[in-house]
Amino acid sequence: MNPSSKQLEIFCGTGGVGKTTLSASRAVYLALKGKRVLLMTIDPAKRLKDILSLDESLSGEIQTIPKNFIKDRPNESFNLDALLVSPLKTLQKVILQDQGHTQVQNRILQILFRPNGGMNEIMSLLEVQYHLNSKKYDSIILDTPPGKHFIEFLESCDKIRSFFDQSFIEIFQFISEKGFKVDDFSTENENKGKNAKPIKKIFKKFLSTGIKKLLDYLEKVTGGSFIEEFLNAIGIIYKLKTPFLKTIEFQENLKDASFSNWYLVTSIEHDKMVGALDLKKSAQEFLHQDSFMVINKCLEGHWLEWEKNYSQIDKPQVQKILPELNPYLFDLKHSMLTREIKLKEYARKNFPYILEFKEVLSSSTHDQVMELVDQWGV
Amino acid sequence: MINSKRFYVFTGKGGVGKTTLSLSFAKYLQSQGKKVLFAALEPSPYLEIYKELSIEFFLLNLLDSTKIYLSKKLKSAVIATWILNTPFFKAMLNIVPGFSYLIFLGHLVDYLRKDPELIVVMDSPSSGYVQTMFESLETYKDIFKTGILVEDIVTMIQYIYQKEFLKVNICTIPTMMSMQEALELKEKLSNLNLEHQIDIYANNSLIANPLINEASELPTFLNKKKELEKEVLIQFQDKIKASLPHLTSLEYAQIVKDLAPYMAPFL
């Protein structure tokens, strides 16, 4: 259970499988080995903050995990930082670099850059790039939101790519050719009488009949002010085209096994067949040799330990695990183990590397993380 | 005949059993003589299960729902199809996510209006989805300001928020972290005027299974699991409406059927 550490390690999987706890344990494990590690979560539920006792008000900013997190482990250096990614804060950083201010007043952008807004993946890739370039870290561990599977993560980048495609080029070229600044499209300025040319009039004058017709129809349904605000949003994003397109290029690195580890996490508690089939489909399009199928919350080890202990007890009590004498316990064990074994067999048939993690029975998430740290080392 | 609402939305973090519980609830409603439509987002890996359980289902597909809506509003299917085929519009639909949730809601509300006997049970993909879905109603009402769409949104809001119409069932499992997330979600949804229509349910509980609960010869690790669960259930007892038992069948459809008798508290 010892994948070599890479610059980027990505944990994906459906919800509730323990990705966040596992990714935290991997980060702690590598930090204990002397690596400088950054643990990033783009999980809107911010589970990481509970696990590492992070301050939610500092989302978007790097927080250093204090050494007392590892309490009585002997260690000279322990360099672990954490980041709760806020897509909006990342956008503000980009706008600041580009335009010297951080105002995001456009409401469509505000919705879009909310944690559930759909820009999570690309904004975290932006953050990953940024922090890798800073050379401050040996390894960045990325905990992803409970999307269906990791391909969704990559597909989200396609959404952005299509946004910058042909049909928009016309509008963008128009914006830059006419020398319009983003401010010119601000509805606020319009209200103040400044540069009072309603955007849609401008667009309609110069755009092809196709787009004009489209906007006419849309306007009937959505109302004119939405179209204006939407075009305003496009204008702003277009100005940020360079960092976005760079990030899409950076995405290619994710397919390089020397650069990244992919962990596809699932757990025994789930209706695994359904989830595992999904994972297989997506994995085939993409698997590089360092992709690990991770099976979390395993109970097999617990059952085996129990059986071992039982076999050392004298006969009358051993008989208690026989189906005739304790049918319910037998049924329970059979059902739990069968699910688990089926999943593991399926995994072994379809993935080159499997990692198994035993379920940790503790109410303290700190203890859960530390016990998982020990399982990485085995 | 039992009293039920018209629109049930099942939500909760990933992996807690939303789909299983929502399917089971649909079976329960059927057993009580109700007409049920099960709604989920496309694509669904459960097609065979729906058929095996004889549950009438509707998979929400964004482009289809949008086409139907635009056709109605612009009074032309041809125009609607043309609009949908422009890359600009497709990209817009993808980029502005709340938009699509509105369209799904609208489509379901349509079904509910057309058939006053119908009950819709919606299996949502995750917690964030439901929050955004309800927030979108207010947000887009604001953004659109005027036009046909706003009129429809206002009508939808009035319809959905009428008394005894909507219920949000938050599913969770009896662990500390999951319970806390469920409570956070309930709070966020309460801010959208839904407070009295939300309940939390703990799924996959070992203790709620009487055989496991009363068993005296369980392995230590299972006893430990029970203990941890007890701690959680006691701490949150006034916040949980009901607990559902861990079941041992190896057939998914069978579990759905076995859970149906437990589903009355979800009404």
XYZ file of C-alpha atoms in Angstrom:
645
model
C 0.000 0.000 0.000
C 2.744 2.380 -0.880
C 2.307 4.366 -4.080
C 5.286 6.613 -4.720
C 4.554 10.235 -4.094
C 3.902 12.545 -7.019
C 3.559 16.280 -7.525
C -0.195 15.918 -7.766
C -2.355 13.243 -6.132
C -6.066 13.307 -6.900
C -8.774 11.564 -4.893
C -12.050 11.009 -6.748
C -15.153 8.967 -6.195
C -18.839 9.042 -5.407
C -20.072 10.580 -2.223
C -19.691 9.184 1.251
C -16.797 6.842 0.547
C -14.296 8.558 2.816
C -12.313 10.482 0.189
C -11.752 13.474 2.401
C -10.524 11.471 5.379
C -8.324 9.342 3.115
C -6.820 12.285 1.269
C -6.076 13.961 4.602
C -4.385 10.775 5.801
C -2.268 10.598 2.637
C -1.228 14.230 3.148
C -0.263 13.601 6.779
C 1.570 10.405 5.798
C 3.679 12.207 3.185
C 4.330 15.141 5.510
C 5.571 12.727 8.176
C 7.974 11.368 5.561
C 9.482 14.816 5.246
C 7.653 16.067 2.148
C 6.292 19.609 1.929
C 2.625 18.978 1.308
C -0.419 21.059 0.389
C -3.829 19.484 0.918
C -6.570 21.096 -1.166
C -10.245 20.512 -1.046
C -12.786 21.743 -3.523
C -15.544 19.978 -1.695
C -18.367 22.437 -1.225
C -19.335 20.700 2.000
C -15.963 21.678 3.473
C -15.567 18.380 5.304
C -11.851 18.937 5.453
C -12.348 21.874 7.787
C -13.984 19.593 10.346
C -11.280 16.960 10.032
C -8.342 19.334 10.356
C -10.123 21.966 12.473
C -9.644 24.632 9.823
C -11.149 28.084 9.892
C -13.912 28.365 7.288
C -13.648 32.131 7.216
C -10.173 31.646 5.781
C -11.429 29.746 2.765
C -9.410 30.672 -0.281
C -6.307 31.155 1.884
C -3.534 28.757 2.833
C -3.656 27.565 6.446
C -0.775 25.723 8.076
C -1.613 22.607 10.092
C 0.000 23.001 13.518
C 2.467 20.362 14.695
C 0.271 19.369 17.602
C -2.012 17.661 15.093
C 0.476 14.787 15.058
C 0.856 15.001 18.849
C 3.118 12.232 20.029
C 4.591 11.091 16.715
C 8.352 11.570 16.667
C 9.127 13.992 13.915
C 11.656 16.651 13.091
C 9.810 18.397 10.352
C 6.146 18.366 9.533
C 5.200 20.684 6.705
C 1.526 20.447 5.944
C -0.609 23.284 4.620
C -4.283 23.130 3.739
C -6.488 25.132 1.407
C -10.280 25.249 1.254
C -10.747 26.358 -2.341
C -13.263 29.092 -2.916
C -13.924 29.466 -6.667
C -14.971 33.059 -6.117
C -11.778 33.965 -4.249
C -9.700 32.335 -6.973
C -11.586 34.342 -9.578
C -10.927 37.501 -7.606
C -7.218 36.662 -7.536
C -7.203 36.290 -11.312
C -9.186 39.482 -11.870
C -6.865 41.319 -9.502
C -3.820 40.273 -11.494
C -5.495 41.218 -14.722
C -7.406 44.356 -13.866
C -6.186 45.610 -10.539
C -9.462 45.220 -8.673
C -11.461 42.334 -7.251
C -15.039 43.399 -7.789
C -17.347 40.735 -9.071
C -20.684 42.434 -9.308
C -22.160 40.504 -12.144
C -24.799 38.280 -10.595
C -24.488 35.503 -13.088
C -20.798 35.240 -12.293
C -21.568 35.314 -8.599
C -23.815 32.298 -9.030
C -21.410 30.591 -11.372
C -18.485 30.948 -8.986
C -20.308 29.745 -5.913
C -19.068 26.410 -4.518
C -21.854 24.531 -6.308
C -21.788 26.765 -9.336
C -19.864 24.543 -11.719
C -16.499 26.290 -11.756
C -15.026 24.240 -8.916
C -12.895 21.993 -11.028
C -11.305 24.546 -13.274
C -10.688 26.998 -10.433
C -8.961 24.334 -8.370
C -6.805 23.419 -11.320
C -5.915 27.113 -11.494
C -4.966 26.983 -7.829
C -2.975 23.777 -8.331
C -1.015 25.391 -11.152
C -0.408 28.457 -9.074
C 0.928 26.541 -6.095
C 3.016 24.128 -8.137
C 4.644 27.099 -9.833
C 5.440 28.622 -6.456
C 7.766 25.632 -5.830
C 6.740 25.704 -2.205
C 5.460 22.129 -2.209
C 6.733 18.659 -3.135
C 3.257 17.270 -3.366
C -0.261 18.641 -3.721
C -3.089 16.379 -2.579
C -6.442 17.203 -4.140
C -9.691 16.078 -2.539
C -12.481 16.429 -5.107
C -16.226 16.926 -4.578
C -18.351 13.783 -4.678
C -18.882 13.843 -8.422
C -19.840 10.611 -10.123
C -16.351 9.836 -11.214
C -13.152 11.559 -12.087
C -14.024 11.992 -15.732
C -16.635 14.532 -14.683
C -13.765 16.498 -13.261
C -12.076 16.595 -16.615
C -15.291 17.036 -18.585
C -15.916 20.253 -16.721
C -12.855 21.653 -18.457
C -14.492 20.832 -21.771
C -17.412 23.018 -20.775
C -15.035 25.923 -20.483
C -13.356 25.088 -23.752
C -16.679 25.062 -25.564
C -17.458 28.394 -24.027
C -14.482 29.884 -25.814
C -15.435 28.278 -29.090
C -16.408 29.563 -32.500
C -19.808 30.964 -31.725
C -18.415 33.216 -29.066
C -15.366 34.278 -31.037
C -17.528 36.628 -33.062
C -18.734 38.404 -29.968
C -15.282 38.483 -28.434
C -13.632 39.830 -31.540
C -16.280 42.482 -31.691
C -15.561 43.486 -28.107
C -11.835 43.818 -28.679
C -12.036 45.359 -32.157
C -14.326 48.110 -31.019
C -11.993 48.710 -28.117
C -14.742 48.306 -25.579
C -13.587 47.881 -22.032
C -15.461 45.657 -19.655
C -16.731 48.722 -17.819
C -18.568 49.806 -20.931
C -20.889 46.899 -20.440
C -21.537 47.551 -16.821
C -25.223 48.045 -16.279
C -24.323 50.333 -13.421
C -22.688 52.764 -15.767
C -25.740 52.661 -17.958
C -27.976 53.651 -15.103
C -25.744 56.572 -14.347
C -26.170 57.813 -17.905
C -22.491 57.180 -18.614
C -21.838 55.670 -21.993
C -25.548 55.059 -22.244
C -25.677 52.624 -25.138
C -27.619 49.539 -24.137
C -25.379 46.582 -24.957
C -27.913 44.670 -26.901
C -28.377 47.543 -29.325
C -24.654 47.590 -29.975
C -24.446 43.876 -30.474
C -27.424 43.763 -32.755
C -25.996 46.443 -34.994
C -22.816 44.572 -35.685
C -23.481 40.914 -35.276
C -24.559 38.410 -37.861
C -28.262 37.870 -38.345
C -27.926 34.461 -36.741
C -26.862 35.727 -33.361
C -29.214 38.687 -33.633
C -32.144 36.380 -34.225
C -31.103 34.214 -31.292
C -30.893 37.127 -28.934
C -34.304 38.351 -30.097
C -35.923 35.066 -29.270
C -34.123 34.730 -25.978
C -35.086 38.204 -25.012
C -38.754 37.342 -25.404
C -38.352 34.531 -22.921
C -35.805 35.795 -20.450
C -36.276 39.527 -20.644
C -33.717 42.045 -21.854
C -31.897 42.670 -18.601
C -30.825 39.045 -18.327
C -29.296 39.119 -21.789
C -27.370 42.243 -20.869
C -26.081 40.774 -17.669
C -25.149 37.578 -19.458
C -23.232 39.426 -22.158
C -21.525 41.381 -19.424
C -20.488 38.116 -17.796
C -19.123 36.842 -21.102
C -17.138 40.038 -21.476
C -15.530 39.585 -18.084
C -14.681 35.950 -18.603
C -13.298 36.686 -22.028
C -10.844 39.081 -20.493
C -9.623 36.185 -18.384
C -9.320 33.882 -21.341
C -5.559 33.469 -21.079
C -5.336 31.954 -17.601
C -8.356 29.758 -18.347
C -6.949 28.366 -21.564
C -3.580 27.834 -19.876
C -5.344 25.769 -17.257
C -6.984 23.630 -19.910
C -3.526 22.930 -21.340
C -2.237 22.138 -17.866
C -4.948 19.517 -17.627
C -2.953 17.397 -20.084
C -0.373 16.861 -17.329
C -2.950 14.904 -15.408
C -2.609 12.092 -17.929
C 1.116 11.779 -17.229
C 1.934 9.008 -14.755
C 5.205 10.598 -13.697
C 3.303 13.681 -12.637
C 0.168 12.422 -10.934
C -1.479 9.616 -8.981
C -5.207 9.035 -9.380
C -7.120 7.379 -6.556
C -10.596 6.187 -7.444
C -12.243 5.656 -4.114
C -15.234 3.490 -3.312
C -16.389 1.827 -0.122
C -17.969 -1.338 1.147
C -20.954 0.520 2.520
C -22.242 1.348 -0.931
C -24.231 -0.399 -3.561
C -20.909 -0.983 -5.116
C -21.792 -2.727 -8.332
C -23.561 0.310 -9.653
C -20.763 2.672 -8.704
C -17.998 0.331 -9.795
C -19.506 -0.097 -13.270
C -19.591 3.663 -13.678
C -16.000 3.981 -12.580
C -14.888 1.309 -15.025
C -16.513 3.048 -17.982
C -14.862 6.331 -17.240
C -11.551 4.824 -16.235
C -11.064 3.107 -19.564
C -10.967 6.416 -21.384
C -8.265 7.659 -19.228
C -6.309 5.227 -17.059
C -2.616 5.797 -16.874
C -0.536 3.221 -15.088
C -0.613 4.966 -11.731
C -4.332 4.825 -11.107
C -5.382 3.101 -7.930
C -8.773 1.668 -7.132
C -9.206 2.280 -3.435
C -11.628 0.208 -1.412
C -12.355 1.914 1.849
C -14.076 0.880 5.085
C -13.275 -2.803 4.657
C -14.559 -5.174 7.282
C -12.970 -8.379 6.007
C -9.945 -7.895 8.230
C -12.184 -7.369 11.254
C -14.153 -10.541 10.540
C -10.959 -12.552 10.056
C -9.520 -11.338 13.336
C -12.724 -12.279 15.091
C -12.741 -15.747 13.554
C -9.129 -16.285 14.540
C -9.954 -15.422 18.130
C -13.008 -17.618 18.084
C -11.082 -20.645 16.904
C -9.003 -20.422 20.042
C -12.039 -20.724 22.276
C -13.289 -24.130 23.345
C -15.834 -26.069 21.382
C -19.242 -25.222 22.859
C -18.765 -21.523 22.208
C -17.319 -22.003 18.730
C -20.515 -23.761 17.815
C -22.270 -20.498 18.361
C -21.146 -19.274 14.972
C -22.667 -22.199 13.186
C -25.740 -21.299 11.169
C -28.057 -23.689 13.017
C -27.235 -22.245 16.384
C -27.024 -18.561 15.533
C -28.641 -18.097 12.163
C -28.856 -14.379 12.355
C -25.179 -13.755 13.032
C -24.295 -16.199 10.299
C -26.601 -14.365 7.897
C -25.117 -10.993 8.810
C -21.529 -12.168 8.391
C -22.368 -13.868 5.131
C -24.088 -10.813 3.730
C -21.379 -8.343 4.766
C -18.534 -10.530 3.573
C -20.188 -11.492 0.297
C -20.713 -7.859 -0.697
C -17.140 -7.067 0.184
C -15.603 -10.033 -1.582
C -17.670 -9.466 -4.734
C -16.534 -5.856 -4.899
C -12.902 -6.768 -4.399
C -13.067 -9.460 -7.089
C -14.623 -7.011 -9.502
C -11.971 -4.440 -8.693
C -9.108 -6.883 -9.182
C -10.454 -7.940 -12.558
C -10.732 -4.398 -13.823
C -8.012 -2.319 -12.259
C -4.238 -2.838 -12.173
C -3.697 -1.609 -8.626
C -5.987 -2.012 -5.652
C -5.531 -0.439 -2.238
C -7.634 -1.676 0.662
C -8.271 0.276 3.824
C -9.819 -1.274 6.900
C -12.716 0.562 8.503
C -11.548 2.625 11.455
C -13.931 2.480 14.370
C -13.484 5.703 16.206
C -15.697 8.689 16.838
C -12.762 11.052 16.611
C -11.980 12.082 13.052
C -8.456 12.895 14.179
C -7.956 9.289 15.291
C -9.499 8.084 12.032
C -7.001 10.100 10.029
C -4.028 8.892 12.097
C -5.032 5.227 11.870
C -5.372 5.549 8.113
C -1.919 7.189 8.035
C -0.552 3.968 9.517
C -2.342 1.895 6.879
C -0.590 3.818 4.082
C 2.731 2.767 5.492
C 2.004 -0.948 5.386
C -56.324 6.742 2.459
C -53.191 8.318 3.847
C -52.626 12.049 3.600
C -49.689 12.857 1.474
C -48.031 15.863 -0.078
C -47.575 16.290 -3.836
C -43.840 16.719 -4.293
C -41.170 14.884 -2.289
C -37.513 15.723 -2.753
C -34.900 13.322 -1.371
C -31.524 14.791 -0.707
C -28.414 14.271 1.405
C -24.706 13.812 0.947
C -23.418 11.159 -1.381
C -23.629 7.508 -0.455
C -26.217 7.649 2.334
C -28.913 5.767 0.419
C -31.017 8.539 -1.120
C -31.914 6.483 -4.154
C -32.738 3.389 -2.126
C -34.938 5.351 0.265
C -36.670 7.365 -2.445
C -37.439 4.199 -4.412
C -38.706 2.530 -1.281
C -40.894 5.521 -0.503
C -42.333 5.338 -4.008
C -43.200 1.660 -3.413
C -44.784 2.572 -0.095
C -46.962 5.225 -1.731
C -47.979 2.714 -4.382
C -48.944 0.236 -1.666
C -51.223 2.926 -0.274
C -52.988 3.269 -3.601
C -51.270 6.454 -4.719
C -50.207 7.367 -8.230
C -46.467 7.982 -8.202
C -43.937 9.365 -10.662
C -40.283 8.844 -9.768
C -37.999 11.594 -11.083
C -34.220 11.506 -11.367
C -31.560 13.090 -13.512
C -30.305 11.411 -16.623
C -28.345 9.230 -16.983
C -29.527 6.749 -14.416
C -27.896 3.374 -13.738
C -31.155 2.146 -12.204
C -33.317 1.574 -15.297
C -33.560 -2.156 -14.710
C -34.432 -1.598 -11.066
C -37.272 0.803 -11.902
C -38.732 -1.797 -14.217
C -38.249 -4.666 -11.789
C -40.025 -2.654 -9.086
C -42.768 -1.469 -11.463
C -42.090 2.148 -10.658
C -43.120 4.720 -13.229
C -40.145 6.986 -13.794
C -39.142 10.152 -15.596
C -35.515 10.952 -16.296
C -34.779 14.630 -16.563
C -32.735 15.514 -19.585
C -31.741 19.138 -19.833
C -31.919 19.566 -23.585
C -35.261 17.776 -23.886
C -36.853 19.726 -21.062
C -35.510 22.992 -22.424
C -36.808 22.256 -25.909
C -40.278 21.525 -24.592
C -40.294 24.716 -22.578
C -38.977 26.960 -25.361
C -41.391 25.426 -27.866
C -44.270 26.298 -25.626
C -43.112 29.810 -24.948
C -42.115 30.727 -28.462
C -45.022 28.743 -29.836
C -42.797 26.889 -32.246
C -40.910 23.640 -31.937
C -38.871 24.533 -34.991
C -37.523 27.693 -33.464
C -36.886 25.970 -30.174
C -34.861 23.255 -31.894
C -32.878 25.838 -33.817
C -32.056 27.742 -30.648
C -30.995 24.587 -28.870
C -28.667 23.659 -31.678
C -26.693 26.863 -31.511
C -23.425 26.311 -29.640
C -23.990 29.670 -27.963
C -27.159 28.526 -26.281
C -25.804 25.109 -25.336
C -22.777 26.728 -23.772
C -25.025 29.165 -21.973
C -27.087 26.336 -20.514
C -23.943 24.638 -19.314
C -22.307 27.734 -17.944
C -25.280 29.040 -16.028
C -26.121 26.004 -13.887
C -29.081 27.239 -11.862
C -30.885 27.740 -15.149
C -31.114 24.031 -15.830
C -32.480 23.295 -12.357
C -35.263 25.787 -12.993
C -36.139 24.024 -16.184
C -36.278 20.651 -14.442
C -38.468 22.036 -11.694
C -40.729 23.592 -14.280
C -41.099 20.316 -16.085
C -42.050 18.459 -12.904
C -44.470 21.185 -11.874
C -46.129 20.768 -15.259
C -46.765 17.100 -14.570
C -48.145 17.903 -11.137
C -50.502 20.514 -12.496
C -51.833 18.337 -15.263
C -52.690 15.500 -12.881
C -53.975 16.478 -9.422
C -53.741 12.859 -8.261
C -50.084 12.540 -9.101
C -47.302 12.518 -6.524
C -43.751 13.165 -7.668
C -40.833 11.641 -5.761
C -37.535 13.173 -6.810
C -34.168 11.561 -6.189
C -31.694 14.418 -6.327
C -28.031 13.847 -7.121
C -26.573 15.491 -4.012
C -27.121 18.039 -1.248
C -25.712 20.952 -3.203
C -28.164 20.338 -6.003
C -31.301 20.817 -3.944
C -29.991 23.936 -2.298
C -29.126 25.495 -5.642
C -32.429 24.369 -7.099
C -34.501 26.269 -4.564
C -32.152 29.231 -4.444
C -32.380 29.543 -8.213
C -36.054 30.367 -7.975
C -35.361 33.579 -6.100
C -32.089 34.380 -7.829
C -33.418 34.149 -11.341
C -36.605 35.958 -10.485
C -34.270 38.780 -9.589
C -32.057 38.486 -12.613
C -34.739 38.088 -15.230
C -36.890 40.850 -13.800
C -39.309 40.949 -16.746
C -40.510 38.634 -19.424
C -42.328 35.383 -19.817
C -39.807 33.427 -17.798
C -40.267 35.565 -14.715
C -44.016 35.142 -14.880
C -43.508 31.409 -14.978
C -41.018 31.497 -12.116
C -43.397 33.498 -9.944
C -46.198 31.059 -10.684
C -43.888 28.167 -9.913
C -42.863 29.701 -6.601
C -46.463 30.201 -5.554
C -47.378 26.687 -6.589
C -44.464 24.933 -4.907
C -44.644 26.851 -1.663
C -48.359 26.347 -1.145
C -49.359 24.475 1.989
C -48.999 20.720 2.180
C -47.367 20.598 -1.217
C -43.648 20.099 -0.820
C -41.549 17.965 1.534
C -37.781 17.761 1.646
C -36.426 14.508 3.104
C -32.790 14.747 4.095
C -31.165 11.315 4.280
C -28.078 10.691 6.318
C -26.250 7.884 8.139
C -25.680 7.655 11.901
C -22.125 9.004 11.989
C -21.067 12.292 13.557
C -19.846 13.930 10.367
C -22.867 12.927 8.303
C -25.313 14.119 10.927
C -23.586 17.481 11.157
C -23.738 17.869 7.412
C -27.416 16.995 7.401
C -28.062 19.659 10.024
C -26.083 22.236 8.046
C -28.116 21.431 4.977
C -31.377 21.738 6.888
C -30.291 25.137 8.126
C -29.404 26.354 4.643
C -32.740 25.168 3.271
C -34.585 26.737 6.196
C -33.253 30.067 5.047
C -35.308 29.537 1.912
C -38.595 29.421 3.829
C -38.761 25.661 3.873
C -38.221 25.077 7.574
C -41.448 23.267 8.339
C -41.179 20.991 5.383
C -37.835 19.352 6.121
C -37.056 16.199 8.098
C -33.860 14.247 8.659
C -33.674 10.450 8.492
C -30.818 8.159 9.564
C -30.292 5.257 7.178
C -28.399 1.976 7.440
C -28.643 1.889 11.222
C -27.458 -1.304 12.918
C -29.469 -0.456 16.012
C -32.680 0.006 14.070
C -32.419 -3.634 13.036
C -33.915 -5.477 16.013
C -31.966 -8.684 15.426
C -28.647 -6.871 15.390
C -29.680 -4.617 18.236
C -30.629 -7.482 20.519
C -27.877 -9.907 19.498
C -25.624 -10.841 22.381
C -22.826 -12.604 20.584
C -21.643 -10.046 18.127
C -17.942 -9.639 17.255
C -16.225 -6.817 19.130
C -15.918 -4.612 16.088
C -19.655 -4.748 15.453
C -20.349 -3.912 19.069
C -18.026 -0.969 18.679
C -19.941 0.141 15.580
C -23.186 -0.109 17.533
C -21.706 1.939 20.346
C -20.557 4.701 18.020
C -23.956 4.736 16.403
C -25.718 4.946 19.759
C -23.640 7.986 20.694
C -24.707 9.748 17.528
C -28.363 8.775 17.750
C -28.580 9.932 21.349
C -26.852 13.221 20.661
C -29.133 14.008 17.744
C -32.284 12.243 18.862
C -34.557 15.264 18.665
C -33.288 16.116 15.214
C -33.864 12.741 13.557
C -37.388 11.929 12.433
C -36.796 8.199 11.994
C -34.081 5.573 11.591
C -33.955 2.937 8.894
C -32.375 -0.455 9.553
C -29.313 -2.020 7.983
C -30.621 -4.904 5.899
C -28.785 -7.987 4.784
C -30.335 -8.932 1.476
C -27.845 -9.181 -1.366
C -30.421 -8.068 -3.939
C -30.870 -4.309 -4.311
C -34.509 -4.549 -5.364
C -35.236 -6.733 -2.353
C -33.799 -4.143 0.025
C -36.015 -1.490 -1.543
C -39.064 -3.706 -0.989
C -38.015 -4.634 2.560
C -37.677 -0.968 3.519
C -41.118 0.062 2.218
C -43.010 -0.788 5.455
C -40.717 1.651 7.292
C -41.497 4.606 5.060
C -44.578 6.161 6.707
C -42.491 8.756 8.623
C -41.340 10.177 5.291
C -44.804 11.480 4.521
